[in-house]
Amino acid sequence: MIVIALSLAPFIAQARRVVHATHAARPDLPHPRAVPYPALDWPFEINGGQYAPLGWADIAGWNQDDHLAAYKAFRISCSPIAAQSTPPSDPKALGTSLREPCRLARAADISDDARARAFFEEHFLPLRISRLGEADGFVTGYYEPVIDGSRTQTDVYNVPVYRRPSNLFVRGFSQASVGLPNKGQVFRKIGRRKLVPYYDRAAIEDGAIAGRGLEICWLKNQTDLLFSQIQGSARVRLEDGSTIRINYDAHNGYPYTPVGRILIDRGIIPKEEMSMQRIREWMNQNPDGANELRRQNQAYVFFREVQLSDKDEAVGAQGVPLTPGRSIAVDKSLHVYGTPFFIEGELPIESEQSKTPFRRLMVAQDTGSAITGPARADIYFGAGADAGRVSGRLRNSARFVIFVPKSLDPVARGRKMPTPDPRPSEKIAKLFPQVDPLKDQPKDQKNDIKPPEASVAGSSKNTAGAAPAAAHPSAPQAVAAITVPLPVARPDIKPDRDMRRIRYHRRSRIGR
């Protein structure tokens, strides 16, 4: 390699002298840019989203929010962020940029609202964010159901709550993984090598995995189980007064189908009246229809038992306890857990018809299979029936503001981006400007131009003493009437049999 490099050195030096001499003679030529380009911090990009910088004064309700409550929720998310030793395997727009704000939050001792507000304004930049081409985002609500159950199967409690089966496989994950993705394909093994899709809801309800010791507990009806699976967690009150806490652990690989949407499409419940309470009421009144409706949603969720007391809140996908009214579930393929979002809208908090102003700083700490898009959130309202009533009627538009660490300032990064090299076609266009022969004609002639007729001797269309049409000063140029004939199609001549035989013999000789 050293010998080759030394032998090429004179040629490289000569090439550099030629380039230098060329630019000395033609200083108007652009200097060649160094290749490869220098490594630069490009502005971050959120797939399918659009964003624009905002001022803090432009955020409606920012000054009136409880910033200390938001700061405490954000600080809870900082524990797993600080514990990350390596960057996440799936690159996202914010990446690991939350580490520095989290380090400062964990080191600070903030106990009043003014200092909490100053913390966010000092270390973050607000950006209005939405789906590409849309102005607003969309919010729903979720909660932790509290239902009755039993450790053993009885005549009253005969609906099993299953833990993750041992024959359930997800590529890239082992059986020891705590919590599997809520999207993507899931398989079961037949024999040693064959993998097939896992059982759907109908097969599992009919007993496909019964009798394997997978039962965590037993519930009264399938509706309680369905709502627990939709919410992702539940508190099961046992007959002795104790409580079992269950959380999402895996799913069977089928996409989630909203049963509410099916009821709307069938004209059973009007769209404006749709809520979780209406779904439950209809299922209780129509047990046979409820059985068929559930099976339209082939998705099925498996749970794990978690050691939490009655005073502890449910644990989100980030692995931290959720904060009612401050925690949201987001699209984890786009966003990083711990990201603050300010959500502004008019939501039916107090009643189904109310438009309660909702202007609050939230923290992304959870996810869900139905939560997709850059401005989509599921607001956590806590546990119990009251939280269920509020969250069950939320399906509203809202405006989203994402808080981005200042290290990712898109405006500052955009100023460092190099301008593209000039296109050669621009120079060519200046050297050979295009002339429009119709540019200087009156407007009425442009709209209805007829090509001049050829002047033929003895034609009856030319009156005596009239000048030829092509000679008139206001007539179009004769070039506009010239038609270029198309080339004659090439004849399709088949080769003679003798010629093909000669070619075959030539190829056969060459092959020898």
Coordinates of C-alpha atoms in Angstrom, one line a residue:
M1 CA 0.0 0.0 0.0
I2 CA 2.9 2.4 0.8
V3 CA 4.5 1.8 -2.6
I4 CA 1.2 2.4 -4.4
A5 CA 0.6 5.7 -2.5
L6 CA 4.2 6.9 -3.3
S7 CA 3.7 6.1 -7.0
L8 CA 0.4 8.0 -7.1
A9 CA 1.7 11.1 -5.3
P10 CA 3.1 12.9 -8.4
F11 CA -0.3 12.4 -10.2
I12 CA -2.2 13.8 -7.3
A13 CA 0.0 16.8 -7.0
Q14 CA -0.3 17.5 -10.8
A15 CA -4.1 17.3 -10.5
R16 CA -4.1 19.8 -7.7
R17 CA -1.9 22.2 -9.7
V18 CA -4.3 21.9 -12.6
V19 CA -7.4 22.7 -10.4
H20 CA -5.5 25.7 -8.9
A21 CA -4.5 27.1 -12.3
T22 CA -8.0 26.7 -13.6
H23 CA -9.5 28.7 -10.7
A24 CA -6.8 31.3 -11.0
A25 CA -7.7 31.8 -14.7
R26 CA -11.5 31.6 -14.1
P27 CA -12.3 33.1 -10.6
D28 CA -16.0 33.0 -11.4
L29 CA -16.0 29.2 -11.2
P30 CA -17.2 27.8 -7.8
H31 CA -14.6 26.1 -5.7
P32 CA -15.0 22.4 -5.3
R33 CA -16.5 21.4 -1.9
A34 CA -14.6 19.0 0.3
V35 CA -16.0 15.4 -0.1
P36 CA -17.2 13.8 2.1
Y37 CA -19.1 16.8 3.7
P38 CA -18.2 17.6 7.3
A39 CA -20.3 15.9 10.0
L40 CA -23.0 18.4 11.0
D41 CA -25.9 18.2 13.4
W42 CA -28.9 18.2 11.1
P43 CA -32.2 19.5 12.3
F44 CA -34.3 16.7 13.9
E45 CA -37.2 15.3 12.0
I46 CA -40.4 13.6 13.2
N47 CA -41.8 11.3 10.6
G48 CA -45.2 12.4 9.4
G49 CA -45.2 15.6 11.5
Q50 CA -44.8 19.3 11.1
Y51 CA -43.6 21.8 13.7
A52 CA -43.0 25.5 14.1
P53 CA -41.2 27.5 16.9
L54 CA -43.3 29.3 19.4
G55 CA -42.8 31.9 22.1
W56 CA -43.7 31.1 25.7
A57 CA -46.3 34.0 25.5
D58 CA -47.9 32.3 22.5
I59 CA -48.9 29.2 24.5
A60 CA -52.4 29.7 25.8
G61 CA -52.7 28.9 29.5
W62 CA -49.0 28.5 30.0
N63 CA -48.8 31.1 32.8
Q64 CA -51.8 29.6 34.6
D65 CA -50.7 26.0 34.8
D66 CA -49.4 24.1 37.8
H67 CA -45.8 23.9 36.8
L68 CA -44.6 22.3 40.0
A69 CA -46.9 19.3 39.4
A70 CA -45.6 19.0 35.9
Y71 CA -42.0 19.2 37.1
K72 CA -42.6 16.4 39.6
A73 CA -44.0 14.2 36.9
F74 CA -41.0 15.0 34.6
R75 CA -38.6 14.2 37.4
I76 CA -40.1 10.8 37.8
S77 CA -39.3 10.0 34.2
C78 CA -35.7 11.1 34.7
S79 CA -34.7 8.0 36.7
P80 CA -34.9 5.5 33.8
I81 CA -33.5 8.1 31.4
A82 CA -30.4 8.7 33.6
A83 CA -30.0 4.9 34.0
Q84 CA -29.6 4.4 30.2
S85 CA -26.0 3.4 29.5
T86 CA -26.4 3.2 25.8
P87 CA -28.5 5.1 23.3
P88 CA -31.9 3.5 22.4
S89 CA -31.8 0.9 19.7
D90 CA -34.5 2.6 17.6
P91 CA -33.4 6.2 16.7
K92 CA -36.0 8.9 17.4
A93 CA -36.0 12.6 16.8
L94 CA -35.1 13.6 20.4
G95 CA -32.7 10.7 20.8
T96 CA -30.8 11.0 24.1
S97 CA -31.2 14.8 24.3
L98 CA -33.3 14.5 27.5
R99 CA -30.3 13.3 29.5
E100 CA -29.0 16.8 30.2
P101 CA -32.3 18.4 31.4
C102 CA -32.9 15.3 33.5
R103 CA -29.4 15.6 35.1
L104 CA -30.2 19.2 36.0
A105 CA -33.7 18.3 37.3
R106 CA -32.4 15.6 39.5
A107 CA -29.7 17.9 40.9
A108 CA -32.1 20.8 41.5
D109 CA -34.2 21.3 44.6
I110 CA -37.3 22.9 43.3
S111 CA -40.3 23.3 45.6
D112 CA -42.3 26.3 44.2
D113 CA -44.2 26.9 41.0
A114 CA -42.1 29.9 39.8
R115 CA -38.8 28.0 39.9
A116 CA -40.5 25.0 38.2
R117 CA -41.7 27.3 35.4
A118 CA -38.3 28.9 35.0
F119 CA -36.7 25.4 34.7
F120 CA -38.8 24.5 31.7
E121 CA -38.3 27.9 30.1
E122 CA -34.5 27.8 30.6
H123 CA -33.9 24.3 29.3
F124 CA -36.6 23.7 26.6
L125 CA -37.9 25.2 23.4
P126 CA -41.6 25.0 22.6
L127 CA -42.6 23.8 19.2
R128 CA -46.2 23.6 17.8
I129 CA -46.5 20.1 16.4
S130 CA -49.2 18.3 14.4
R131 CA -49.6 15.7 11.7
L132 CA -48.5 16.9 8.3
G133 CA -51.2 19.0 6.7
E134 CA -53.3 19.3 9.9
A135 CA -53.5 22.0 12.5
D136 CA -54.7 20.0 15.6
G137 CA -54.0 16.7 17.3
F138 CA -56.3 14.2 18.9
V139 CA -56.7 13.1 22.5
T140 CA -58.5 10.3 24.3
G141 CA -58.5 9.2 27.9
Y142 CA -57.7 6.0 29.8
Y143 CA -57.8 4.8 33.4
E144 CA -57.2 1.8 35.7
P145 CA -60.4 -0.3 36.2
V146 CA -61.3 -1.6 39.6
I147 CA -63.1 -4.9 39.2
D148 CA -64.1 -7.9 41.3
G149 CA -62.4 -11.2 41.0
S150 CA -61.2 -14.4 42.7
R151 CA -58.0 -16.4 42.9
T152 CA -59.9 -19.6 42.2
Q153 CA -62.6 -20.5 39.6
T154 CA -66.2 -20.5 40.9
D155 CA -69.6 -20.4 39.4
V156 CA -69.6 -16.6 39.7
Y157 CA -65.9 -16.0 38.7
N158 CA -65.3 -18.2 35.6
V159 CA -63.5 -15.8 33.2
P160 CA -59.7 -16.4 33.3
V161 CA -57.1 -13.7 33.2
Y162 CA -54.1 -15.2 31.5
R163 CA -50.4 -14.6 31.9
R164 CA -48.1 -14.8 28.9
P165 CA -48.0 -18.3 27.5
S166 CA -44.6 -20.1 27.1
N167 CA -45.3 -20.9 23.4
L168 CA -45.7 -17.2 22.4
F169 CA -42.8 -15.9 20.4
V170 CA -41.8 -12.4 19.2
R171 CA -38.7 -12.1 17.0
G172 CA -35.9 -10.2 18.7
F173 CA -37.2 -11.0 22.2
S174 CA -36.7 -13.9 24.6
Q175 CA -39.1 -15.5 27.0
A176 CA -37.3 -13.7 29.9
S177 CA -38.1 -10.2 28.4
V178 CA -40.3 -8.1 30.7
G179 CA -43.1 -6.8 28.6
L180 CA -43.3 -7.5 24.8
P181 CA -44.1 -4.9 22.1
N182 CA -47.8 -4.1 21.7
K183 CA -47.5 -4.2 17.9
G184 CA -46.1 -6.5 15.3
Q185 CA -46.3 -10.2 14.6
V186 CA -46.6 -12.9 17.3
F187 CA -46.1 -16.6 16.7
R188 CA -46.6 -19.9 18.3
K189 CA -44.3 -22.9 17.6
I190 CA -45.5 -26.2 16.2
G191 CA -43.0 -28.9 16.5
R192 CA -39.4 -27.8 16.5
R193 CA -39.3 -25.2 13.7
K194 CA -42.7 -24.3 12.3
L195 CA -44.1 -20.9 13.4
V196 CA -47.7 -19.9 12.8
P197 CA -49.7 -16.9 13.9
Y198 CA -50.9 -17.1 17.5
Y199 CA -54.5 -17.8 18.5
D200 CA -57.0 -15.0 18.1
R201 CA -59.5 -13.8 20.7
A202 CA -62.2 -16.3 19.6
A203 CA -59.9 -19.3 19.9
I204 CA -58.6 -18.2 23.3
E205 CA -62.1 -17.6 24.6
D206 CA -63.1 -21.0 23.4
G207 CA -60.3 -22.6 25.5
A208 CA -57.3 -22.9 23.2
I209 CA -54.8 -22.3 26.1
A210 CA -57.0 -23.4 29.0
G211 CA -55.7 -25.9 31.5
R212 CA -52.0 -24.9 31.3
G213 CA -51.8 -23.1 34.6
L214 CA -51.7 -19.6 33.0
E215 CA -54.6 -18.2 35.1
I216 CA -53.6 -15.3 37.3
C217 CA -57.2 -14.9 38.6
W218 CA -60.8 -15.1 37.5
L219 CA -63.4 -12.4 36.7
K220 CA -67.2 -12.3 36.5
N221 CA -67.6 -11.7 32.8
Q222 CA -65.8 -11.1 29.5
T223 CA -66.7 -7.4 29.5
D224 CA -64.6 -6.8 32.6
L225 CA -61.7 -8.5 30.9
L226 CA -62.1 -6.7 27.6
F227 CA -62.1 -3.3 29.4
S228 CA -59.0 -4.3 31.4
Q229 CA -57.2 -5.3 28.2
I230 CA -58.2 -2.0 26.5
Q231 CA -56.8 0.0 29.4
G232 CA -53.7 -2.1 29.8
S233 CA -54.0 -2.6 33.6
A234 CA -56.5 -3.2 36.4
R235 CA -57.0 -3.6 40.1
V236 CA -58.8 -6.9 41.0
R237 CA -60.5 -6.8 44.3
L238 CA -60.6 -10.3 45.9
E239 CA -63.3 -11.7 48.2
D240 CA -61.0 -11.4 51.2
G241 CA -60.5 -7.7 50.7
S242 CA -57.0 -7.8 49.2
T243 CA -56.1 -6.5 45.7
I244 CA -54.3 -8.0 42.7
R245 CA -52.6 -5.5 40.4
I246 CA -52.2 -6.6 36.8
N247 CA -50.3 -4.9 34.0
Y248 CA -49.9 -5.5 30.3
D249 CA -47.2 -8.1 29.4
A250 CA -47.9 -9.3 25.8
H251 CA -50.5 -9.5 23.0
N252 CA -51.4 -12.1 20.4
G253 CA -50.2 -10.2 17.4
Y254 CA -53.6 -9.1 15.9
P255 CA -54.4 -5.4 15.3
Y256 CA -56.7 -3.8 17.8
T257 CA -60.2 -3.2 16.4
P258 CA -62.3 -0.6 18.3
V259 CA -65.7 -2.2 19.3
G260 CA -67.1 1.3 19.6
R261 CA -66.4 1.9 15.9
I262 CA -68.3 -1.3 15.0
L263 CA -71.3 -0.1 17.0
I264 CA -71.3 3.2 15.2
D265 CA -70.9 1.7 11.8
R266 CA -73.9 -0.6 12.5
G267 CA -76.0 2.3 13.6
I268 CA -76.5 0.9 17.1
I269 CA -75.0 3.9 19.0
P270 CA -74.7 7.3 17.4
K271 CA -71.2 8.7 17.1
E272 CA -72.0 11.8 19.3
E273 CA -73.2 9.5 22.1
M274 CA -70.3 7.0 22.0
S275 CA -68.5 6.4 25.3
M276 CA -67.1 3.4 27.2
Q277 CA -70.2 3.6 29.5
R278 CA -72.5 3.2 26.5
I279 CA -70.5 0.2 25.2
R280 CA -70.7 -1.5 28.6
E281 CA -74.4 -0.8 28.9
W282 CA -75.1 -2.3 25.5
M283 CA -73.0 -5.4 26.2
N284 CA -74.8 -6.0 29.5
Q285 CA -78.2 -5.7 27.8
N286 CA -77.2 -7.9 24.8
P287 CA -75.0 -10.8 26.0
D288 CA -75.3 -12.7 22.7
G289 CA -74.5 -9.6 20.7
A290 CA -71.6 -8.8 23.0
N291 CA -70.1 -12.2 22.4
E292 CA -70.1 -11.6 18.7
L293 CA -68.9 -8.0 19.0
R294 CA -65.9 -8.9 21.1
R295 CA -64.7 -11.5 18.6
Q296 CA -64.7 -8.8 15.9
N297 CA -61.6 -7.5 17.8
Q298 CA -59.2 -10.4 17.4
A299 CA -56.5 -8.8 19.6
Y300 CA -56.0 -10.3 23.0
V301 CA -53.8 -9.0 25.9
F302 CA -51.9 -11.1 28.4
F303 CA -51.1 -9.7 31.8
R304 CA -48.5 -10.0 34.5
E305 CA -49.0 -9.6 38.2
V306 CA -47.1 -6.6 39.7
Q307 CA -46.4 -5.9 43.3
L308 CA -48.1 -2.6 44.0
S309 CA -50.1 -1.4 47.0
D310 CA -53.6 0.1 46.7
K311 CA -52.0 3.6 47.1
D312 CA -49.6 3.1 44.2
E313 CA -50.6 4.2 40.7
A314 CA -50.4 2.0 37.7
V315 CA -47.0 1.6 36.0
G316 CA -46.6 2.8 32.4
A317 CA -44.5 1.5 29.6
Q318 CA -41.6 3.6 30.7
G319 CA -41.5 1.6 33.9
V320 CA -42.5 4.5 36.2
P321 CA -45.7 5.1 38.2
L322 CA -48.2 7.2 36.2
T323 CA -49.4 10.6 37.5
P324 CA -53.2 11.2 37.1
G325 CA -53.8 14.2 34.9
R326 CA -50.1 14.6 34.0
S327 CA -49.1 11.3 32.3
I328 CA -49.9 10.6 28.7
A329 CA -49.5 7.6 26.3
V330 CA -47.8 8.5 23.0
D331 CA -46.6 6.8 19.9
K332 CA -43.4 5.2 21.0
S333 CA -42.1 4.8 17.5
L334 CA -41.9 8.6 17.2
H335 CA -41.5 10.0 20.7
V336 CA -39.1 9.4 23.6
Y337 CA -40.5 8.6 27.0
G338 CA -40.1 11.6 29.3
T339 CA -40.8 14.2 26.7
P340 CA -43.0 17.1 28.0
F341 CA -46.1 18.1 25.9
F342 CA -48.4 21.0 26.5
I343 CA -51.9 20.1 25.5
E344 CA -54.5 22.8 25.0
G345 CA -58.2 22.2 24.1
E346 CA -61.8 22.2 25.3
L347 CA -62.6 18.7 26.7
P348 CA -65.8 17.1 28.2
I349 CA -64.3 16.8 31.7
E350 CA -67.3 17.9 33.8
S351 CA -70.0 16.3 31.6
E352 CA -70.6 14.9 28.2
Q353 CA -71.7 18.2 26.8
S354 CA -69.2 20.5 28.7
K355 CA -66.3 22.2 27.1
T356 CA -63.9 22.5 30.0
P357 CA -60.7 24.4 29.2
F358 CA -57.8 22.0 29.4
R359 CA -54.4 23.6 29.3
R360 CA -51.8 21.5 31.0
L361 CA -48.2 20.3 30.7
M362 CA -48.0 16.5 30.4
V363 CA -45.2 14.0 30.3
A364 CA -45.0 11.0 27.9
Q365 CA -44.7 7.9 30.1
D366 CA -46.8 5.3 28.4
T367 CA -47.9 4.0 25.0
G368 CA -50.7 2.0 23.4
S369 CA -51.4 0.1 20.1
A370 CA -54.1 2.6 19.1
I371 CA -51.9 5.7 19.8
T372 CA -50.3 6.6 16.5
G373 CA -49.1 9.9 15.1
P374 CA -46.9 12.8 16.2
A375 CA -49.8 14.7 17.9
R376 CA -51.8 11.9 19.5
A377 CA -52.1 11.3 23.2
D378 CA -54.1 9.2 25.7
I379 CA -54.5 11.1 29.0
Y380 CA -54.3 9.0 32.2
F381 CA -57.0 10.0 34.7
G382 CA -56.3 7.6 37.5
A383 CA -58.2 4.6 38.9
G384 CA -61.8 3.9 39.7
A385 CA -65.3 4.6 38.3
D386 CA -65.0 8.4 38.3
A387 CA -61.8 8.3 36.3
G388 CA -63.5 5.8 34.0
R389 CA -66.4 8.1 33.3
V390 CA -64.2 11.0 32.4
S391 CA -61.8 9.1 30.2
G392 CA -64.6 7.1 28.5
R393 CA -66.1 10.2 26.9
L394 CA -62.9 11.8 25.6
R395 CA -62.5 11.8 21.8
N396 CA -61.5 15.4 21.0
S397 CA -59.2 17.6 19.0
A398 CA -56.5 19.5 20.8
R399 CA -53.4 21.5 20.1
F400 CA -50.0 20.1 20.9
V401 CA -46.8 21.8 21.9
I402 CA -43.7 19.6 22.2
F403 CA -40.9 20.7 24.5
V404 CA -37.5 20.1 22.8
P405 CA -34.2 20.4 24.7
K406 CA -32.2 23.5 23.7
S407 CA -29.4 21.3 22.4
L408 CA -31.8 20.4 19.5
D409 CA -32.7 23.9 18.6
P410 CA -33.9 23.5 14.9
V411 CA -33.3 27.2 14.1
A412 CA -29.7 27.2 15.3
R413 CA -28.9 24.0 13.5
G414 CA -30.5 25.2 10.3
R415 CA -28.2 28.2 10.2
K416 CA -25.2 25.8 10.0
M417 CA -26.5 23.8 7.1
P418 CA -24.5 24.3 3.9
T419 CA -26.3 25.6 0.8
P420 CA -26.4 23.2 -2.1
D421 CA -24.0 23.5 -5.0
P422 CA -25.4 25.5 -8.0
R423 CA -27.0 23.3 -10.6
P424 CA -25.3 23.2 -13.9
S425 CA -28.7 23.6 -15.7
E426 CA -29.0 27.2 -14.2
K427 CA -25.8 28.2 -16.1
I428 CA -26.9 26.6 -19.3
A429 CA -30.3 28.4 -19.1
K430 CA -28.4 31.8 -18.8
L431 CA -26.3 31.0 -21.8
F432 CA -29.2 29.8 -23.9
P433 CA -32.3 31.8 -22.9
Q434 CA -35.5 30.5 -24.2
V435 CA -37.6 32.8 -26.4
D436 CA -41.4 32.5 -26.5
P437 CA -42.6 33.5 -30.0
L438 CA -46.1 34.1 -28.6
K439 CA -45.0 36.4 -25.7
D440 CA -45.5 39.7 -27.5
Q441 CA -48.8 38.9 -29.2
P442 CA -52.1 40.4 -28.1
K443 CA -54.0 38.4 -25.5
D444 CA -56.9 37.5 -27.8
Q445 CA -54.5 36.1 -30.4
K446 CA -52.8 33.9 -27.8
N447 CA -56.1 32.3 -26.8
D448 CA -57.2 31.5 -30.3
I449 CA -54.3 31.2 -32.8
K450 CA -54.8 29.7 -36.2
P451 CA -51.8 28.8 -38.3
P452 CA -51.5 30.9 -41.4
E453 CA -52.7 29.2 -44.5
A454 CA -50.1 28.6 -47.3
S455 CA -50.3 31.0 -50.2
V456 CA -50.9 29.0 -53.3
A457 CA -51.0 30.6 -56.8
G458 CA -54.5 30.8 -58.3
S459 CA -56.1 30.1 -54.9
S460 CA -59.7 31.5 -54.7
K461 CA -59.1 32.5 -51.0
N462 CA -56.7 35.3 -52.0
T463 CA -58.4 38.4 -53.4
A464 CA -56.8 40.6 -56.0
G465 CA -54.4 43.1 -54.6
A466 CA -54.3 41.5 -51.1
A467 CA -51.0 41.0 -49.4
P468 CA -50.1 37.4 -48.5
A469 CA -51.0 36.5 -44.9
A470 CA -47.3 35.8 -44.0
A471 CA -46.3 39.3 -45.0
H472 CA -48.7 41.0 -42.7
P473 CA -46.8 42.6 -39.8
S474 CA -49.3 41.5 -37.1
A475 CA -49.6 37.9 -38.3
P476 CA -47.8 35.1 -36.4
Q477 CA -44.4 34.1 -37.5
A478 CA -44.3 31.5 -40.3
V479 CA -42.3 29.2 -38.1
A480 CA -45.4 28.6 -36.0
A481 CA -47.0 26.9 -39.0
I482 CA -44.2 24.6 -39.9
T483 CA -44.9 21.0 -39.1
V484 CA -42.1 18.6 -38.6
P485 CA -42.8 15.2 -40.2
L486 CA -42.5 12.1 -38.1
P487 CA -39.8 9.6 -39.0
V488 CA -40.9 6.6 -41.0
A489 CA -41.3 3.5 -38.9
R490 CA -38.6 1.0 -39.3
P491 CA -39.7 -2.1 -41.2
D492 CA -39.9 -5.3 -39.3
I493 CA -37.7 -7.6 -41.4
K494 CA -37.3 -11.1 -40.2
P495 CA -33.9 -12.6 -40.7
D496 CA -33.5 -15.1 -43.4
R497 CA -33.1 -18.7 -42.3
D498 CA -29.7 -19.0 -44.0
M499 CA -28.4 -15.9 -42.1
R500 CA -29.6 -17.3 -38.8
R501 CA -27.8 -20.6 -39.6
I502 CA -24.6 -18.8 -40.4
R503 CA -24.7 -16.8 -37.1
Y504 CA -25.4 -20.0 -35.1
H505 CA -22.3 -21.7 -36.7
R506 CA -20.1 -18.6 -35.9
R507 CA -21.2 -18.7 -32.2
S508 CA -20.6 -22.4 -31.9
R509 CA -17.0 -21.9 -33.3
I510 CA -16.3 -19.1 -30.9
G511 CA -17.5 -21.2 -28.0
R512 CA -14.9 -23.9 -29.0

